[in-house]
Short mmCIF file of C-alpha atoms and ligand atoms in Angstrom, two decimals:
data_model
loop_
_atom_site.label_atom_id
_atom_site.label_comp_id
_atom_site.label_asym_id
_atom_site.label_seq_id
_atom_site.Cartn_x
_atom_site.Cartn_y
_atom_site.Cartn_z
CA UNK A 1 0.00 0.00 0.00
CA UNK A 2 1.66 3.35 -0.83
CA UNK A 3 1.19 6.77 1.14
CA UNK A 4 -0.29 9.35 -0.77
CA UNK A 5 1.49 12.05 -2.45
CA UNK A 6 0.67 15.69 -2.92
CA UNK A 7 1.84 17.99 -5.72
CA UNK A 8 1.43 21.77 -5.00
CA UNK A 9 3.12 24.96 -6.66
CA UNK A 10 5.82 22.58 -8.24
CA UNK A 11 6.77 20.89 -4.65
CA UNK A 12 6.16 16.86 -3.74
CA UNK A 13 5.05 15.61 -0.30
CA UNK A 14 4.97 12.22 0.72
CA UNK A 15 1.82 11.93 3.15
CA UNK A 16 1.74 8.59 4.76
CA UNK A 17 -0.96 6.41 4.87
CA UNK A 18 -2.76 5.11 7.90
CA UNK A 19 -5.32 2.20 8.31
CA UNK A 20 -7.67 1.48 11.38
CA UNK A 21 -8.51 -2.04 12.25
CA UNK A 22 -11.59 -2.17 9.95
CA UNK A 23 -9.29 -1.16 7.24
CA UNK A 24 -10.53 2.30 7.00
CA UNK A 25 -7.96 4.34 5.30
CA UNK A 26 -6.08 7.69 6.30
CA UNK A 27 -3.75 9.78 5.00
CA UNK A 28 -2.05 11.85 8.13
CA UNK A 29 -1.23 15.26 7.41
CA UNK A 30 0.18 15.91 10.77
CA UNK A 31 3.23 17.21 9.17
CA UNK A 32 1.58 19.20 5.87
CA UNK A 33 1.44 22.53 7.30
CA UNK A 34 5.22 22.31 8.61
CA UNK A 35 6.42 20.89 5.68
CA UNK A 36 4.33 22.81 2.72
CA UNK A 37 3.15 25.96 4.71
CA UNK A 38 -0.58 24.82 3.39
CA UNK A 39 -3.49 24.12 5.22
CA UNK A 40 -5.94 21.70 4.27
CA UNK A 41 -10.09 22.77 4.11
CA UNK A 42 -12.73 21.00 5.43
CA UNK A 43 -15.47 22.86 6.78
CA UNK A 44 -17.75 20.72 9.28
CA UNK A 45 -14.45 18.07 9.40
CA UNK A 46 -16.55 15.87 6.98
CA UNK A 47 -12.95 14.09 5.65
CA UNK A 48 -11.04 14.64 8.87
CA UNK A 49 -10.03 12.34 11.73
CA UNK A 50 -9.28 14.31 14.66
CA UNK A 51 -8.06 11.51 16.62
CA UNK A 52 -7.65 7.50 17.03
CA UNK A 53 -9.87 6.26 18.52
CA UNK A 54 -10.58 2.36 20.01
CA UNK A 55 -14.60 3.22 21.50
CA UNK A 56 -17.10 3.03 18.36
CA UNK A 57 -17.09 1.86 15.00
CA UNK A 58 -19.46 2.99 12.74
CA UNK A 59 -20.06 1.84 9.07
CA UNK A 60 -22.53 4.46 8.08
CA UNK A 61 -22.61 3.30 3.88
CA UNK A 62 -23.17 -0.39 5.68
CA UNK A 63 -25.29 0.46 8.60
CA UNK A 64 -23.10 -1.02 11.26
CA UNK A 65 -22.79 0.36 15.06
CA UNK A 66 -20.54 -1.45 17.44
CA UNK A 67 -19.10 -0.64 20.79
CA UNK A 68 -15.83 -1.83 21.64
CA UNK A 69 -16.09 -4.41 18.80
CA UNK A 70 -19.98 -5.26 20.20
CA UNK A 71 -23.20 -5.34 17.33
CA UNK A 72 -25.44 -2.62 19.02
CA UNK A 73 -28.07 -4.88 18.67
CA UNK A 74 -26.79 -7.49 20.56
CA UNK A 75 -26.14 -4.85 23.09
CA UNK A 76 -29.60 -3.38 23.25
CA UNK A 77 -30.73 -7.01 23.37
CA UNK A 78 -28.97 -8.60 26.24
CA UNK A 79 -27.64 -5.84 28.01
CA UNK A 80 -28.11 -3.25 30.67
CA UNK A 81 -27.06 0.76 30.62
CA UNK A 82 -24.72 0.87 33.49
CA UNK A 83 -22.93 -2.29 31.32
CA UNK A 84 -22.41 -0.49 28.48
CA UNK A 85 -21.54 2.64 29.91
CA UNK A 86 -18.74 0.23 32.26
CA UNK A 87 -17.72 -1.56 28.58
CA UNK A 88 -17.15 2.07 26.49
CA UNK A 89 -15.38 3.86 29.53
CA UNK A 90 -13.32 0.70 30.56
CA UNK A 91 -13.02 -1.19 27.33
CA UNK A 92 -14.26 -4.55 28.09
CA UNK A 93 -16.84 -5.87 29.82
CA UNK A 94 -17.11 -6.30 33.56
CA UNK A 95 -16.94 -9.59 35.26
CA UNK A 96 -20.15 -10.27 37.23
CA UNK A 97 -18.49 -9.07 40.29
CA UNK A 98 -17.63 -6.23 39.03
CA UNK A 99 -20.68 -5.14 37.34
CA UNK A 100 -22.22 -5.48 40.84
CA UNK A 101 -20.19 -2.78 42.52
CA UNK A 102 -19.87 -0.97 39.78
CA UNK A 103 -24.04 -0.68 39.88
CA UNK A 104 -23.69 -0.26 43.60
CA UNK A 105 -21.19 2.33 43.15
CA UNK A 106 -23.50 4.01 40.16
CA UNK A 107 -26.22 4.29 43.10
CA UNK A 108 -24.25 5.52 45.65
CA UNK A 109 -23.10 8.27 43.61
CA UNK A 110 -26.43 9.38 42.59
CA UNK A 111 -27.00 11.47 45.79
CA UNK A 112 -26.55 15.31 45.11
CA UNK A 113 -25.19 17.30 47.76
CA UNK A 114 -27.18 19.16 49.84
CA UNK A 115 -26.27 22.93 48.77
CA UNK A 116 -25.96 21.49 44.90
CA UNK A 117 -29.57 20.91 45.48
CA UNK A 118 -30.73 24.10 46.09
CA UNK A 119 -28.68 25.33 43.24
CA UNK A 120 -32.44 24.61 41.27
CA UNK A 121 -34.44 26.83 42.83
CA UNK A 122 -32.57 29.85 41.56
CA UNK A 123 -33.55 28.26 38.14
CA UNK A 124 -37.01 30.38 36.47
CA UNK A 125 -39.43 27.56 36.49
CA UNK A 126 -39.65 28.13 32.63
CA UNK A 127 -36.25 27.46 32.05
CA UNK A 128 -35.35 24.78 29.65
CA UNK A 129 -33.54 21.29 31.20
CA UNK A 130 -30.76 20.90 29.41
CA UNK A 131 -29.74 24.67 30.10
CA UNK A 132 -30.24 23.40 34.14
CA UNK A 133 -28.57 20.41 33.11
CA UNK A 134 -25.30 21.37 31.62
CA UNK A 135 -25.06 24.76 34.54
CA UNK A 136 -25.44 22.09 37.01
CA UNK A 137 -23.03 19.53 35.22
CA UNK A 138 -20.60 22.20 35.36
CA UNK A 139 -21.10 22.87 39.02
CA UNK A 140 -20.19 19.84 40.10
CA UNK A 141 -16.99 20.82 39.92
CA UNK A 142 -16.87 23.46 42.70
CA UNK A 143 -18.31 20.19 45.16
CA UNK A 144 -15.91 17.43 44.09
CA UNK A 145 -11.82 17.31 43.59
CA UNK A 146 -10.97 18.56 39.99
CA UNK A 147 -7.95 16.46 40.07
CA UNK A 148 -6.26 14.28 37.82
CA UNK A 149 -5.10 11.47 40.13
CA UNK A 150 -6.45 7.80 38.62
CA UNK A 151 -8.21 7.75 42.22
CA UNK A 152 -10.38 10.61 42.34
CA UNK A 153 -11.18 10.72 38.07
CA UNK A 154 -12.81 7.05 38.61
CA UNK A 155 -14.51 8.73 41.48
CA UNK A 156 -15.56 11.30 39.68
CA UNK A 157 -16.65 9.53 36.55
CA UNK A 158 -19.08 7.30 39.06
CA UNK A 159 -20.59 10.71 40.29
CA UNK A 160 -20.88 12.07 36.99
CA UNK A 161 -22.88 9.37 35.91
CA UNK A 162 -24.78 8.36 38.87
CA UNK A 163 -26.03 12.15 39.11
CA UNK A 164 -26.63 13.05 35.95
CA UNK A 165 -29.70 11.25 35.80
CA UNK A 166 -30.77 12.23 39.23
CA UNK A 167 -30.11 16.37 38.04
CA UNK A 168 -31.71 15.75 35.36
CA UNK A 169 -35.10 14.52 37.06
CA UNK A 170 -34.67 17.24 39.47
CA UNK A 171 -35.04 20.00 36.83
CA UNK A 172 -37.91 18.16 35.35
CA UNK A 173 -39.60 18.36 38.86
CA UNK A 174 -38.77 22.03 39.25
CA UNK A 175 -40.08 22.61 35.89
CA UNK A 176 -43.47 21.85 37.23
CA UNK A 177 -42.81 22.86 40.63
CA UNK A 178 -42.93 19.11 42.27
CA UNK A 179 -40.94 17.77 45.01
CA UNK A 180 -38.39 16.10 44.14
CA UNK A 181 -37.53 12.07 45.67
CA UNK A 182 -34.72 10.16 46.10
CA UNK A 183 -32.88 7.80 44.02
CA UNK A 184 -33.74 3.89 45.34
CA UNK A 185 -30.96 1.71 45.93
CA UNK A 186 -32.89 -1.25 44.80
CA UNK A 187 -33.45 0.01 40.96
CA UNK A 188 -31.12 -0.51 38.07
CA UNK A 189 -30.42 2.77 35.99
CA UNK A 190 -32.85 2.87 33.37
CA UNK A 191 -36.01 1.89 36.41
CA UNK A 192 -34.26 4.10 38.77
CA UNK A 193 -34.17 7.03 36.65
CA UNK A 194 -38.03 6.85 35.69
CA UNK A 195 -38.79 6.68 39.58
CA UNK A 196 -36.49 9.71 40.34
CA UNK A 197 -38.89 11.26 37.67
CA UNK A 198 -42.15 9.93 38.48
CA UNK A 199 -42.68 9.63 41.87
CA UNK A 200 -43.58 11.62 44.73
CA UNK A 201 -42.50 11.94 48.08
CA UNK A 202 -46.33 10.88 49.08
CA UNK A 203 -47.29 8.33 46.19
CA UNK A 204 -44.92 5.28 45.95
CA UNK A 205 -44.50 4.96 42.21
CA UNK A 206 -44.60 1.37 40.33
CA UNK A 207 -41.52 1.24 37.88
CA UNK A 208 -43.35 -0.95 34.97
CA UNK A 209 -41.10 -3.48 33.43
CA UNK A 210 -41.98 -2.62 29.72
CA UNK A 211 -41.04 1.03 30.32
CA UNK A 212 -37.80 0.49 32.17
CA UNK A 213 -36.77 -2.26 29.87
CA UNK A 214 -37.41 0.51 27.04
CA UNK A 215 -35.88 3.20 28.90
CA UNK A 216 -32.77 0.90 29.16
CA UNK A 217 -32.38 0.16 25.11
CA UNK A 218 -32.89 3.90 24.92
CA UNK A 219 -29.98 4.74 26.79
CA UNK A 220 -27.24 2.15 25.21
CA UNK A 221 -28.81 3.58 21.76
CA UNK A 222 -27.30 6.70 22.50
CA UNK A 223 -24.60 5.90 24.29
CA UNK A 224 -21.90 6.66 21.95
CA UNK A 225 -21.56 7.75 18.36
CA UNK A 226 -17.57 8.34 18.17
CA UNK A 227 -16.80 12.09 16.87
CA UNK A 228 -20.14 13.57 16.95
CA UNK A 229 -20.77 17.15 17.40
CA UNK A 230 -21.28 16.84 21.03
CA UNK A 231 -18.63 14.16 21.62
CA UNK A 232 -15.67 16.51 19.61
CA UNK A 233 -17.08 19.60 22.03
CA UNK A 234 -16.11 17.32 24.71
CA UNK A 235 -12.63 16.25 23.41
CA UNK A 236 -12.17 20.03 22.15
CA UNK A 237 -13.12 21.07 25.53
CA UNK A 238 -10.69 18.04 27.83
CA UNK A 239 -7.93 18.75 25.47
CA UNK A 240 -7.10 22.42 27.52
CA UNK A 241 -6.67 19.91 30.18
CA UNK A 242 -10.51 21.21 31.41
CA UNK A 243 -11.40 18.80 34.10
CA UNK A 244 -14.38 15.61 33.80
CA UNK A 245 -17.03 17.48 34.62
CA UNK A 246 -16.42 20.91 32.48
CA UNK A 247 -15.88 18.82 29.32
CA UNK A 248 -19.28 16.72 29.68
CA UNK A 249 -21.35 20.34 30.18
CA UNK A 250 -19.76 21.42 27.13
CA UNK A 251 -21.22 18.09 25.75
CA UNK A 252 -24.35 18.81 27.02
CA UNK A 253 -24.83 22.25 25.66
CA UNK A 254 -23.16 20.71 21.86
CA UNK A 255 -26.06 18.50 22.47
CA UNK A 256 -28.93 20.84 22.69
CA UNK A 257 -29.58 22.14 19.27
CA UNK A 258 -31.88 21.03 16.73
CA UNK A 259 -29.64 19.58 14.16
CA UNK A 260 -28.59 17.04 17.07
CA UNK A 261 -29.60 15.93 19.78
CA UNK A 262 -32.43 18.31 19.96
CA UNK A 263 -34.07 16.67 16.63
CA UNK A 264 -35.89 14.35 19.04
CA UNK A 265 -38.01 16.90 20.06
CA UNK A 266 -37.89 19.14 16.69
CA UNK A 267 -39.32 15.97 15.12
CA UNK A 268 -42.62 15.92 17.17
CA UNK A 269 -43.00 19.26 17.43
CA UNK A 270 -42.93 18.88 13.23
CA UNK A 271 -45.23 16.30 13.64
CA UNK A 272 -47.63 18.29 15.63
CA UNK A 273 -47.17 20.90 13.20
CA UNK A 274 -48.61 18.46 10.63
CA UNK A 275 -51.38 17.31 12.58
CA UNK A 276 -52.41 20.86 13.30
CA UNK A 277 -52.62 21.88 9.43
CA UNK A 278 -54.45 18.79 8.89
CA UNK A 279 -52.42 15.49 8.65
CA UNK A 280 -51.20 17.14 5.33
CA UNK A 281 -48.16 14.70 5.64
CA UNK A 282 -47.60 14.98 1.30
CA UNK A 283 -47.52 19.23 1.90
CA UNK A 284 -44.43 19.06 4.10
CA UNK A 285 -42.56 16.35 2.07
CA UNK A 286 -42.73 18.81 -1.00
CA UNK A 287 -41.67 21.93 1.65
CA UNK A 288 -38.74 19.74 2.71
CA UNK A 289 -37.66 19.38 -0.87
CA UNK A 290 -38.18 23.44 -1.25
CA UNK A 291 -34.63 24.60 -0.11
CA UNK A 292 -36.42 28.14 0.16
CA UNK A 293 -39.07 27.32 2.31
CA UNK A 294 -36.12 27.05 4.70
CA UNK A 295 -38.06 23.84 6.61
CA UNK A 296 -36.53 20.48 6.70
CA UNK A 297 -37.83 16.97 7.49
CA UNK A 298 -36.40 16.56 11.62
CA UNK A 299 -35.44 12.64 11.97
CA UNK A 300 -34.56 12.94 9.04
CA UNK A 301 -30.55 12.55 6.88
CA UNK A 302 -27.25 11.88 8.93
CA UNK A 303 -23.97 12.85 8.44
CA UNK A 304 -22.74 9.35 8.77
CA UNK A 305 -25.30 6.84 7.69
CA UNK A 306 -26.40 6.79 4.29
CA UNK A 307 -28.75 3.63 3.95
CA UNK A 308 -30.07 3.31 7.61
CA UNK A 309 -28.99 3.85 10.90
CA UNK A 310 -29.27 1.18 12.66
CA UNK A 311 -30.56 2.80 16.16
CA UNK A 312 -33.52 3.81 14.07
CA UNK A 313 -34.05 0.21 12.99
CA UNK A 314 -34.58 -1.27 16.66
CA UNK A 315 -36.74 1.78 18.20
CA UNK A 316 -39.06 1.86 15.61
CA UNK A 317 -39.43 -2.24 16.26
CA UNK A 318 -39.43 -0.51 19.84
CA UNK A 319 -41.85 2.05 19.24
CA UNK A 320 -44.90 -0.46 18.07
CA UNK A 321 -44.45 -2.93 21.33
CA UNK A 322 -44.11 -0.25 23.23
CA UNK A 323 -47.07 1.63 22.60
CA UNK A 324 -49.30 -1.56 22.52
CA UNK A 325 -47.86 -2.76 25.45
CA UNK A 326 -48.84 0.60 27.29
CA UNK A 327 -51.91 0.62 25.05
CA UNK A 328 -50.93 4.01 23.92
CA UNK A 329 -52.24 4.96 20.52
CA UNK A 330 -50.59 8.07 19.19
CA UNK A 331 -51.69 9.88 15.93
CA UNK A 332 -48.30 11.34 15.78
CA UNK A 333 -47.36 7.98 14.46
CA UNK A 334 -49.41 7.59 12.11
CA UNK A 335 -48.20 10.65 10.50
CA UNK A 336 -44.52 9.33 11.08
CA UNK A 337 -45.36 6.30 9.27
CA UNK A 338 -46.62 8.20 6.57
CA UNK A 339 -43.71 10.61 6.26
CA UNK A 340 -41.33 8.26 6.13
CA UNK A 341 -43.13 5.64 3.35
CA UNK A 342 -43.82 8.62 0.84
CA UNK A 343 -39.81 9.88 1.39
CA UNK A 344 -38.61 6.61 1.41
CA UNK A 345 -39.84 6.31 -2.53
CA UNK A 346 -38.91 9.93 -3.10
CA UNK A 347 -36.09 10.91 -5.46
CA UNK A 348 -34.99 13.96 -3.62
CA UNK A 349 -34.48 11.81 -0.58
CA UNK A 350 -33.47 8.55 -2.18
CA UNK A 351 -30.38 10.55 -4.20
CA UNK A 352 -29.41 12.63 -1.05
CA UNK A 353 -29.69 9.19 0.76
CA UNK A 354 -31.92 10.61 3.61
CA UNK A 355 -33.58 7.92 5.78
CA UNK A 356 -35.12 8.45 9.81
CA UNK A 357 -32.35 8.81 11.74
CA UNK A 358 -32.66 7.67 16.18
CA UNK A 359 -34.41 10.53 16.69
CA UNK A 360 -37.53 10.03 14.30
CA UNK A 361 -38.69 7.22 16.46
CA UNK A 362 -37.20 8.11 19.89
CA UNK A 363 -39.97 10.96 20.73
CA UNK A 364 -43.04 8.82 19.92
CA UNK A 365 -41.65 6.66 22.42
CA UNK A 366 -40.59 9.30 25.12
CA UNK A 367 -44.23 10.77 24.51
CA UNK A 368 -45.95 7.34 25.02
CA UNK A 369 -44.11 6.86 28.30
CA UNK A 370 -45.50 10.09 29.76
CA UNK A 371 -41.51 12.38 29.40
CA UNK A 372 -42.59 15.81 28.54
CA UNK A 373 -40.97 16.81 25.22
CA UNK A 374 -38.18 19.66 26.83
CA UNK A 375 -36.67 16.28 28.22
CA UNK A 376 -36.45 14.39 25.52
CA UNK A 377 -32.77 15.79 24.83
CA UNK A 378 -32.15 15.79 28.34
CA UNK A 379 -32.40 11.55 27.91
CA UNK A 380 -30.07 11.87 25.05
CA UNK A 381 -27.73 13.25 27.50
CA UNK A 382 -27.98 10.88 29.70
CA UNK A 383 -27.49 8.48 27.50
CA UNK A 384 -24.71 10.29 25.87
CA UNK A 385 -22.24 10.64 29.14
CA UNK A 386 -20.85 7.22 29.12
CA UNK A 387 -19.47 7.66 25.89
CA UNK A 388 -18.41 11.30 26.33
CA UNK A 389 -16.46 10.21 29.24
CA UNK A 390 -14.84 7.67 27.47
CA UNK A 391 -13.78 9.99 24.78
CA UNK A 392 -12.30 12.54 27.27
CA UNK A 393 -10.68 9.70 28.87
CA UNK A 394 -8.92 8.55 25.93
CA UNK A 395 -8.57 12.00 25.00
CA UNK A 396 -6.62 12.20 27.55
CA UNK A 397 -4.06 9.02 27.33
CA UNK A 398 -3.54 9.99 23.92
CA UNK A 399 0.39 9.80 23.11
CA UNK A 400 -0.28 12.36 20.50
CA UNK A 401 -2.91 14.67 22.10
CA UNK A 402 -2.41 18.16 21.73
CA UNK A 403 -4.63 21.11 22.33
CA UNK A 404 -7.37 21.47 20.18
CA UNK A 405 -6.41 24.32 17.53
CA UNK A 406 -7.76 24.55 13.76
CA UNK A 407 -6.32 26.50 11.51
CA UNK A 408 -8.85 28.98 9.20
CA UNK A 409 -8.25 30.32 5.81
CA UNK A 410 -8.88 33.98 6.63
CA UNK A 411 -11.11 36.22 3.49
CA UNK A 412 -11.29 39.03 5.37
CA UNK A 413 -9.82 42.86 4.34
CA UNK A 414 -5.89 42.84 3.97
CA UNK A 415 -4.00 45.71 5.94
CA UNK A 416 -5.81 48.39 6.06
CA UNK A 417 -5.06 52.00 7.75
CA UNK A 418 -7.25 53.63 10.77
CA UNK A 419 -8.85 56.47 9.54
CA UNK A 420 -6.61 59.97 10.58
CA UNK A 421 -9.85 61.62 10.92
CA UNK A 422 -13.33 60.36 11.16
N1 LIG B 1 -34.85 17.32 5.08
C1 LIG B 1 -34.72 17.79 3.80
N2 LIG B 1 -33.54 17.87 3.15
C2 LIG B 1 -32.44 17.48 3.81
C3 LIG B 1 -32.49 16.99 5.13
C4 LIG B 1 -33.75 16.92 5.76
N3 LIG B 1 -33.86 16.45 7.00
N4 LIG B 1 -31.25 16.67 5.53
C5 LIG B 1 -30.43 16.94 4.50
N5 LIG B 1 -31.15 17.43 3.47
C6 LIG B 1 -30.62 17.79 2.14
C7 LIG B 1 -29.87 19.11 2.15
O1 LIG B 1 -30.70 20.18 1.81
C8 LIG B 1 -28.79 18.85 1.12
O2 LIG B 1 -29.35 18.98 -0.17
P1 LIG B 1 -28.43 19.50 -1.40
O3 LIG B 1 -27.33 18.49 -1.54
O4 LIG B 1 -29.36 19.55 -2.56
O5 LIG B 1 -27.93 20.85 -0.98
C9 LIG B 1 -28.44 17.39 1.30
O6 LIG B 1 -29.64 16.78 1.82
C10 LIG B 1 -27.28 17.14 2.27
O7 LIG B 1 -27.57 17.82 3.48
P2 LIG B 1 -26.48 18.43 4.46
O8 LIG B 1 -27.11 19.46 5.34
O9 LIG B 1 -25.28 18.87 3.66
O10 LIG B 1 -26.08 17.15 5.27
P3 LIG B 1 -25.22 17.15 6.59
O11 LIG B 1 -24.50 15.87 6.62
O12 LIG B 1 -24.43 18.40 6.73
O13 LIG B 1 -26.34 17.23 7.75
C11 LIG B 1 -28.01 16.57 9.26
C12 LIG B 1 -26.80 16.13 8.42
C13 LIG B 1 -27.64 17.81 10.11
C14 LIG B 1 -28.40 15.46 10.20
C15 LIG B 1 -29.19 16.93 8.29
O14 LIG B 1 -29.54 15.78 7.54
C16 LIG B 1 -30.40 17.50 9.00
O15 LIG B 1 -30.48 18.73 9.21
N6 LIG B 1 -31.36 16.61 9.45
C17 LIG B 1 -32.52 17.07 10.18
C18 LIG B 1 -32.14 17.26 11.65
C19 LIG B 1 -31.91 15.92 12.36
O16 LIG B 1 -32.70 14.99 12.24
N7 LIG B 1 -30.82 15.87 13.14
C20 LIG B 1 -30.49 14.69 13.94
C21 LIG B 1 -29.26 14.02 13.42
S1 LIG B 1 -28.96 12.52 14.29
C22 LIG B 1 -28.28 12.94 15.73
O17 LIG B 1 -27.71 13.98 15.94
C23 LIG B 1 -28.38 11.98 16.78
#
């Protein structure tokens, strides 16, 4: 296999070529600028591995998601959360001893501290949970070491992750001005996380097993993605050497928007849109395909997958057991169904390769379980944080990690003098 060569203004440079273990192919230009002086261009990073990376594969022509060398849907089969988040932070999975203190440990760091508590009432009761979420992520730096010691960073990944679930019920209970509960030392992740939501200090809530078992895929469906938008704010973030629990509130707040993780509830507020005006599903295909009208289909295209992603696959499998096993029916979904038939035969969506991504299915699902839409990115988040820990961990190992720093190809005014007089 040769390395690749590049001619430019009458000069040669040998750039050598790199291959991963699923013999996807690289050529590093570590070296170009130094060598050359040039730059290379690639706005949104579509061609360009920022790092190595041993956490996720993902085959987007082929439609293939594995952790750690795992199928994702054996994982969302057989699996629970707090497994997969031990396998992508740790690299392999736990032995059954370990898994147990590692869920014990998961619970016992699910507690917030007392004055971090209170931190929600200065929140407006309007404001949005994933703003609460990523202020208090942030915060919980100011209550817990920000060290670097092996010691304390395992510590503080367990509190990370044991609270982040527990915040993020809390702001959904001061969102609607409830008492909050706390977490249950008998409940696995996924079950203890709906309780922390549900319940009230006065009404013992029943965890049902069809909605924790779906809360559960949920979560190891979005627990990592490799260099996603949020994932690279977290490594972009880590690589100033900003401590564990700055880095994930950057993830958080990469998170939010629409074109990510906030599609899950763009899509049903789209879909509500629809219903509103009608059920019109046909309308807002043809708007989609209007780049004027400035509206696009949410749940809809990935940067990655260009046949199917698989996530999408299993939830919306998910999405019909779930809602007859809750004996929800939603009309939302019938207007999803329809959306996606008529764009799956489409030409403008067929040539641009545009199929449902996780998040056309994932809000049907949230709304049948009873989450209020502003949370629905909040549970991407939470599924999220294993993986963005494990990136910021290896972020961090990295024998060539260096601070995050693009170059730009400036276009604005050359030298220019101040006005004498003005
Ligand atoms: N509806 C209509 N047209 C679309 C859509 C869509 N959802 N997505 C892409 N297109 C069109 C674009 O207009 C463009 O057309 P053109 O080539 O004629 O100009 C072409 O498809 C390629 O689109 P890009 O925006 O260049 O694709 P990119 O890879 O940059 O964006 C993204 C991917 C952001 C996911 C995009 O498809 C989109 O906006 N989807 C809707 C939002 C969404 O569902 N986001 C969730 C992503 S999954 C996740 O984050 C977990």
């Amino acid at each position: 296999m040769d390395d690749a060569n590049l001619h430019l203004d009458g000069q040669s440079y040998a750039l050598p070529r790199l291959e991963g273990t699923e013999a996807e192919v690289a050529v590093d230009i570590s070296k170009l600028r130094g060598q050359s002086g040039a730059i290379t261009y690639d706005p949104g990073y579509g061609n360009t591995g920022s790092c190595k990376s041993a956490i996720t594969f993902v085959d987007g022509e082929k439609g293939i998601l594995r952790y750690r060398g795992y199928p994702i849907e054996q994982l969302a089969e057989h699996t629970s959360f707090s497994e997969v988040a031990y396998l992508l932070i740790y690299g392999d999975l736990p032995s059954v001893e370990t898994l147990r203190e590692w869920r014990d440990d998961l619970t016992t760091h699910s507690f917030i501290p007392e004055k971090m508590a209170r931190l929600f009432e200065h929140f407006p009761q309007s404001a949005h949970p994933m703003g609460v979420l990523s202020a208090l992520t942030a915060s919980m730096s100011a209550y817990y070491p920000d060290s670097n010691e092996a010691e304390h960073v395992d510590l503080n990944i367990r509190r990370l992750l044991g609270q982040v679930k527990t915040i993020a019920a809390y702001s959904y209970k001061q969102s609607i001005g409830a008492p909050s509960v706390l977490p249950r030392r008998d409940l696995e992740y996924a079950a203890n996380f709906l309780h922390l939501m549900f319940a009230t200090p006065d009404v013992e809530y029943h965890v049902s097993e069809v909605m924790a078992k779906t809360m559960n895929t949920l979560l190891i469906l979005h627990a990592d993605h490799e260099q996603n938008c949020s994932t690279s704010t977290v490594r972009m973030v880590g690589s100033s050497e900003a401590n564990l629990y700055a880095s994930a509130s950057a993830g958080v707040s990469a998170l939010w928007g629409p074109l990510h993780g906030g599609a899950n509830q763009a899509v049903i507020e789209m879909l509500e849109r629809i219903q509103a005006d009608g059920g019109d599903y046909k309308k807002y295909t043809e708007l989609a395909k209007d780049k004027d009208s400035g509206f696009r289909l949410m749940g809809f295209g990935h940067r990655v997958y260009k046949n199917f992603d698989p996530r999408a696959t299993i939830l919306k499998e998910a999405c019909d057991e779930v809602l007859a096993d809750l004996g929800v029916s939603d009309p939302l979904l019938d207007i999803a169904r329809n959306l996606e038939e008529i764009a799956l035969k489409d030409d403008f969506f067929v040539e641009r390769k545009l199929y449902p991504n996780v998040d056309f299915y994932s809000g049907i699902i949230y709304r049948a379980m009873g989450i209020p839409m502003n949370m629905f990115t909040v549970l991407f988040a939470i599924g999220r944080m294993p993986g963005w820990i494990a990136h910021w961990l290896e972020m961090r190992d990295d024998p060539d990690g260096r601070i995050h720093r693009p170059r730009q190809i400036y276009i604005g005014p050359t030298e220019r003098d101040y006005p004498k007089t003005r």
